[in-house]
mmCIF file of C-alpha atoms and ligand atoms in Angstrom:
data_model
loop_
_atom_site.group_PDB
_atom_site.id
_atom_site.type_symbol
_atom_site.label_atom_id
_atom_site.label_comp_id
_atom_site.label_asym_id
_atom_site.label_seq_id
_atom_site.Cartn_x
_atom_site.Cartn_y
_atom_site.Cartn_z
ATOM 1 C CA MET D 870 0.000 0.000 0.000
ATOM 2 C CA ILE D 871 1.304 3.474 -0.878
ATOM 3 C CA SER D 872 1.548 5.524 2.315
ATOM 4 C CA LYS D 873 -0.226 8.859 2.370
ATOM 5 C CA THR D 874 1.599 12.166 2.698
ATOM 6 C CA LYS D 875 1.695 13.096 6.381
ATOM 7 C CA ILE D 876 0.820 16.706 7.036
ATOM 8 C CA ALA D 877 0.416 19.048 9.988
ATOM 9 C CA ILE D 878 -2.076 21.887 9.724
ATOM 10 C CA PHE D 879 -1.151 25.122 11.501
ATOM 11 C CA ALA D 880 -4.076 27.430 12.280
ATOM 12 C CA SER D 881 -4.879 30.381 14.525
ATOM 13 C CA GLY D 882 -8.533 31.039 13.809
ATOM 14 C CA SER D 883 -11.886 29.621 12.825
ATOM 15 C CA GLY D 884 -10.505 26.653 10.917
ATOM 16 C CA SER D 885 -12.914 26.490 7.981
ATOM 17 C CA ASN D 886 -9.987 25.595 5.706
ATOM 18 C CA TYR D 887 -8.924 22.927 8.186
ATOM 19 C CA GLU D 888 -12.409 21.439 8.094
ATOM 20 C CA VAL D 889 -12.456 21.253 4.297
ATOM 21 C CA LEU D 890 -8.971 19.700 4.138
ATOM 22 C CA GLU D 891 -9.815 17.160 6.822
ATOM 23 C CA ARG D 892 -12.924 16.089 4.900
ATOM 24 C CA ALA D 893 -10.944 15.910 1.650
ATOM 25 C CA CYS D 894 -8.420 13.584 3.324
ATOM 26 C CA ARG D 895 -11.134 11.425 4.819
ATOM 27 C CA GLU D 896 -13.051 11.141 1.555
ATOM 28 C CA GLY D 897 -9.952 10.380 -0.530
ATOM 29 C CA GLU D 898 -9.988 13.632 -2.500
ATOM 30 C CA LEU D 899 -6.616 14.561 -1.014
ATOM 31 C CA ASP D 900 -4.034 11.771 -0.633
ATOM 32 C CA ALA D 901 -2.817 12.953 2.740
ATOM 33 C CA GLU D 902 -3.164 12.146 6.398
ATOM 34 C CA ILE D 903 -3.458 14.923 8.955
ATOM 35 C CA ALA D 904 -1.132 13.952 11.813
ATOM 36 C CA LEU D 905 -2.042 16.940 13.949
ATOM 37 C CA VAL D 906 -3.346 20.464 14.138
ATOM 38 C CA MET D 907 -0.925 22.951 15.672
ATOM 39 C CA THR D 908 -2.340 26.177 17.023
ATOM 40 C CA ASP D 909 -0.729 29.165 18.713
ATOM 41 C CA LYS D 910 -4.198 30.185 19.945
ATOM 42 C CA PRO D 911 -5.616 27.558 22.318
ATOM 43 C CA ALA D 912 -9.001 29.341 22.444
ATOM 44 C CA SER D 913 -9.490 29.410 18.659
ATOM 45 C CA PHE D 914 -12.425 27.608 17.079
ATOM 46 C CA VAL D 915 -10.152 25.370 15.011
ATOM 47 C CA VAL D 916 -9.419 23.473 18.258
ATOM 48 C CA GLU D 917 -13.100 22.600 18.567
ATOM 49 C CA ARG D 918 -13.287 21.533 14.919
ATOM 50 C CA ALA D 919 -10.175 19.353 15.268
ATOM 51 C CA ARG D 920 -11.509 17.662 18.398
ATOM 52 C CA GLN D 921 -14.785 16.900 16.636
ATOM 53 C CA THR D 922 -12.829 15.190 13.867
ATOM 54 C CA GLU D 923 -10.646 13.336 16.371
ATOM 55 C CA ILE D 924 -7.394 14.818 15.113
ATOM 56 C CA ARG D 925 -4.615 15.484 17.629
ATOM 57 C CA VAL D 926 -4.398 19.120 18.728
ATOM 58 C CA VAL D 927 -1.110 20.657 19.793
ATOM 59 C CA ALA D 928 -1.802 24.050 21.377
ATOM 60 C CA LEU D 929 1.350 25.977 22.225
ATOM 61 C CA GLU D 930 1.469 29.648 23.054
ATOM 62 C CA PRO D 931 4.739 31.250 21.875
ATOM 63 C CA LYS D 932 4.729 33.591 24.873
ATOM 64 C CA ALA D 933 5.200 30.560 27.130
ATOM 65 C CA PHE D 934 8.672 30.081 25.602
ATOM 66 C CA PRO D 935 11.778 32.220 26.201
ATOM 67 C CA THR D 936 12.465 32.673 22.470
ATOM 68 C CA LYS D 937 10.847 31.990 19.087
ATOM 69 C CA ARG D 938 13.609 29.463 18.498
ATOM 70 C CA ALA D 939 12.682 27.538 21.675
ATOM 71 C CA PHE D 940 9.025 27.589 20.605
ATOM 72 C CA GLU D 941 9.801 26.276 17.133
ATOM 73 C CA GLU D 942 12.213 23.619 18.466
ATOM 74 C CA THR D 943 9.396 22.216 20.588
ATOM 75 C CA VAL D 944 7.028 22.257 17.614
ATOM 76 C CA LEU D 945 9.687 20.599 15.453
ATOM 77 C CA ARG D 946 10.276 17.808 17.950
ATOM 78 C CA ILE D 947 6.560 16.966 17.873
ATOM 79 C CA LEU D 948 6.405 17.138 14.064
ATOM 80 C CA ARG D 949 9.352 14.730 13.833
ATOM 81 C CA GLU D 950 7.840 12.326 16.362
ATOM 82 C CA GLU D 951 4.721 12.214 14.184
ATOM 83 C CA GLY D 952 6.671 11.834 10.912
ATOM 84 C CA VAL D 953 5.192 15.015 9.433
ATOM 85 C CA GLU D 954 6.411 15.669 5.868
ATOM 86 C CA TRP D 955 4.607 18.912 5.018
ATOM 87 C CA ILE D 956 3.356 21.866 7.050
ATOM 88 C CA VAL D 957 0.116 23.352 5.745
ATOM 89 C CA LEU D 958 -0.743 26.812 7.056
ATOM 90 C CA ALA D 959 -4.480 27.461 7.150
ATOM 91 C CA GLY D 960 -5.065 30.831 8.759
ATOM 92 C CA TYR D 961 -1.863 30.660 10.834
ATOM 93 C CA MET D 962 -1.199 34.294 11.687
ATOM 94 C CA ARG D 963 2.443 34.095 12.687
ATOM 95 C CA LEU D 964 5.691 34.290 10.687
ATOM 96 C CA ILE D 965 7.495 30.961 10.378
ATOM 97 C CA GLY D 966 11.033 31.299 11.750
ATOM 98 C CA PRO D 967 14.418 29.902 10.674
ATOM 99 C CA THR D 968 14.146 26.702 12.759
ATOM 100 C CA LEU D 969 11.057 25.384 10.964
ATOM 101 C CA LEU D 970 12.097 26.805 7.576
ATOM 102 C CA ALA D 971 15.420 24.938 7.754
ATOM 103 C CA ALA D 972 13.720 21.691 8.808
ATOM 104 C CA TYR D 973 11.038 21.930 6.082
ATOM 105 C CA PRO D 974 12.698 23.638 3.076
ATOM 106 C CA SER D 975 10.063 24.230 0.349
ATOM 107 C CA ARG D 976 7.716 22.019 2.348
ATOM 108 C CA ILE D 977 5.606 24.656 4.038
ATOM 109 C CA VAL D 978 2.524 25.895 2.169
ATOM 110 C CA ASN D 979 0.317 28.892 2.907
ATOM 111 C CA ILE D 980 -3.008 30.230 1.699
ATOM 112 C CA HIS D 981 -3.575 33.982 1.672
ATOM 113 C CA PRO D 982 -6.763 35.923 0.892
ATOM 114 C CA SER D 983 -5.419 38.256 -1.815
ATOM 115 C CA LEU D 984 -3.701 38.141 -5.188
ATOM 116 C CA LEU D 985 -0.146 38.356 -3.861
ATOM 117 C CA PRO D 986 2.053 40.348 -3.995
ATOM 118 C CA ALA D 987 -0.897 42.697 -3.356
ATOM 119 C CA PHE D 988 -2.080 43.034 0.246
ATOM 120 C CA PRO D 989 0.261 40.779 2.256
ATOM 121 C CA GLY D 990 -0.019 40.492 6.028
ATOM 122 C CA LYS D 991 -3.031 40.942 8.239
ATOM 123 C CA ASP D 992 -6.562 41.820 7.095
ATOM 124 C CA ALA D 993 -5.890 41.366 3.389
ATOM 125 C CA ILE D 994 -9.603 41.654 2.618
ATOM 126 C CA GLY D 995 -9.910 44.932 4.568
ATOM 127 C CA GLN D 996 -6.825 46.230 2.748
ATOM 128 C CA ALA D 997 -8.383 45.379 -0.636
ATOM 129 C CA ILE D 998 -11.624 47.157 0.248
ATOM 130 C CA ALA D 999 -9.775 50.192 1.613
ATOM 131 C CA HIS D 1000 -7.853 50.459 -1.676
ATOM 132 C CA GLY D 1001 -11.095 50.300 -3.680
ATOM 133 C CA VAL D 1002 -9.970 47.423 -5.900
ATOM 134 C CA LYS D 1003 -12.715 45.665 -7.868
ATOM 135 C CA VAL D 1004 -10.998 42.296 -7.962
ATOM 136 C CA THR D 1005 -8.990 40.545 -5.278
ATOM 137 C CA GLY D 1006 -8.501 36.809 -4.768
ATOM 138 C CA VAL D 1007 -6.684 33.903 -3.217
ATOM 139 C CA THR D 1008 -3.053 32.785 -3.428
ATOM 140 C CA VAL D 1009 -1.483 29.468 -2.444
ATOM 141 C CA HIS D 1010 2.294 29.687 -2.120
ATOM 142 C CA LEU D 1011 5.364 28.060 -0.634
ATOM 143 C CA VAL D 1012 6.583 29.768 2.520
ATOM 144 C CA ASP D 1013 9.924 31.526 2.779
ATOM 145 C CA GLU D 1014 11.289 33.907 5.433
ATOM 146 C CA GLY D 1015 9.167 36.839 4.225
ATOM 147 C CA MET D 1016 5.612 37.853 4.970
ATOM 148 C CA ASP D 1017 3.497 36.078 2.296
ATOM 149 C CA THR D 1018 6.363 36.233 -0.214
ATOM 150 C CA GLY D 1019 7.324 32.676 -1.297
ATOM 151 C CA PRO D 1020 6.926 31.109 -4.765
ATOM 152 C CA ILE D 1021 3.314 31.161 -5.965
ATOM 153 C CA LEU D 1022 1.682 27.792 -6.696
ATOM 154 C CA ALA D 1023 -1.864 28.871 -7.588
ATOM 155 C CA GLN D 1024 -4.111 31.925 -7.684
ATOM 156 C CA ALA D 1025 -7.776 32.629 -8.304
ATOM 157 C CA ALA D 1026 -9.541 35.961 -8.710
ATOM 158 C CA VAL D 1027 -12.577 36.954 -6.659
ATOM 159 C CA SER D 1028 -14.784 40.037 -7.278
ATOM 160 C CA VAL D 1029 -14.996 42.485 -4.393
ATOM 161 C CA VAL D 1030 -18.512 43.138 -3.127
ATOM 162 C CA GLU D 1031 -18.255 46.919 -2.979
ATOM 163 C CA GLY D 1032 -17.732 48.192 0.555
ATOM 164 C CA ASP D 1033 -18.792 44.866 2.063
ATOM 165 C CA ALA D 1034 -15.938 43.018 3.771
ATOM 166 C CA ALA D 1035 -18.174 40.237 5.132
ATOM 167 C CA MET D 1036 -19.669 39.336 1.736
ATOM 168 C CA THR D 1037 -16.263 39.559 0.073
ATOM 169 C CA ALA D 1038 -14.791 37.298 2.773
ATOM 170 C CA GLN D 1039 -17.543 34.782 2.145
ATOM 171 C CA SER D 1040 -16.726 34.662 -1.586
ATOM 172 C CA ILE D 1041 -13.020 34.364 -0.820
ATOM 173 C CA HIS D 1042 -13.544 31.506 1.602
ATOM 174 C CA ALA D 1043 -15.646 29.626 -0.936
ATOM 175 C CA VAL D 1044 -12.787 29.868 -3.450
ATOM 176 C CA GLU D 1045 -10.152 28.973 -0.831
ATOM 177 C CA HIS D 1046 -12.023 25.812 0.052
ATOM 178 C CA ILE D 1047 -11.689 24.526 -3.513
ATOM 179 C CA LEU D 1048 -8.291 25.941 -4.479
ATOM 180 C CA TYR D 1049 -6.360 24.729 -1.417
ATOM 181 C CA LYS D 1050 -7.223 21.047 -1.651
ATOM 182 C CA GLU D 1051 -6.661 20.978 -5.434
ATOM 183 C CA THR D 1052 -3.295 22.722 -5.181
ATOM 184 C CA LEU D 1053 -2.116 20.492 -2.330
ATOM 185 C CA GLN D 1054 -3.144 17.364 -4.203
ATOM 186 C CA ASN D 1055 -1.114 18.451 -7.268
ATOM 187 C CA LEU D 1056 1.832 19.422 -5.086
ATOM 188 C CA PHE D 1057 1.979 16.177 -3.121
ATOM 189 C CA LYS D 1058 1.760 14.172 -6.352
ATOM 190 C CA SER D 1059 4.591 16.123 -7.980
ATOM 191 C CA VAL D 1060 7.139 16.102 -5.114
ATOM 192 C CA PRO D 1061 8.779 12.840 -3.974
ATOM 193 C CA ALA D 1062 7.940 11.580 -0.490
ATOM 194 C CA THR D 1063 10.471 12.063 2.279
ATOM 195 C CA ARG D 1064 9.736 8.706 3.914
HETATM 196 C C1 GAR M 2060 -8.217 32.454 5.433
HETATM 197 O O1 GAR M 2060 -8.935 33.402 4.675
HETATM 198 C C2 GAR M 2060 -6.749 32.494 5.069
HETATM 199 O O2 GAR M 2060 -6.520 32.783 3.721
HETATM 200 C C3 GAR M 2060 -6.252 33.617 5.953
HETATM 201 O O3 GAR M 2060 -6.912 33.392 7.177
HETATM 202 C C4 GAR M 2060 -8.209 32.851 6.905
HETATM 203 C C5 GAR M 2060 -8.439 31.663 7.814
HETATM 204 O O4 GAR M 2060 -9.752 31.194 7.702
HETATM 205 N N1 GAR M 2060 -4.839 33.589 6.102
HETATM 206 C C6 GAR M 2060 -4.079 34.697 6.152
HETATM 207 O O5 GAR M 2060 -4.533 35.823 6.157
HETATM 208 C C7 GAR M 2060 -2.579 34.419 6.238
HETATM 209 N N2 GAR M 2060 -1.821 35.595 6.021
HETATM 210 P P1 GAR M 2060 -10.175 29.826 8.391
HETATM 211 O O6 GAR M 2060 -9.648 29.895 9.826
HETATM 212 O O7 GAR M 2060 -11.672 29.842 8.362
HETATM 213 O O8 GAR M 2060 -9.563 28.706 7.617
#
């Protein structure tokens, strides 16, 4: 039997992308196995969603560690124990540091709610509305040391609902939920396994 790609999902928020990816794995649409969900926000709703799907939750607050390096070394030890091959960021609102980047070179993927390089960082949808753009979108990219700057794997455009961040966010999420699983499936098929 061919073993599935082992992934860890990192999330800080609601976890709607987590939920879609978990279902895609379970239903065979994505040839991957979610080893764990890592969150830096123990009170976030993704924790509830992960528990409902019986996936291991690792909740670690960076402020409980003396340095970012110490935080990431602890995360890395757990990822290695679980045999995680890819890190999938799904609403993880923290920059990945050198420790994890060195351990997972070109093996960390992120989804961002804009057509990068436009509107990196926080509140990309609010930024798009404030700039008055008519079209924004979704980007899936590999993670490097910058803020939403790594090589782009896939993009899709989404029309802005004028002045309405909530409606625009809804359209963006709907596109994210399709684009992320498709892009990950293509990526995992095209890159050799590490195990
Ligand atoms: C998603 O829109 C994702 O693109 C964004 O956070 C949201 C998480 O939603 N990520 C970023 O802004 C990263 N810079 P979810 O918790 O419902 O999956």
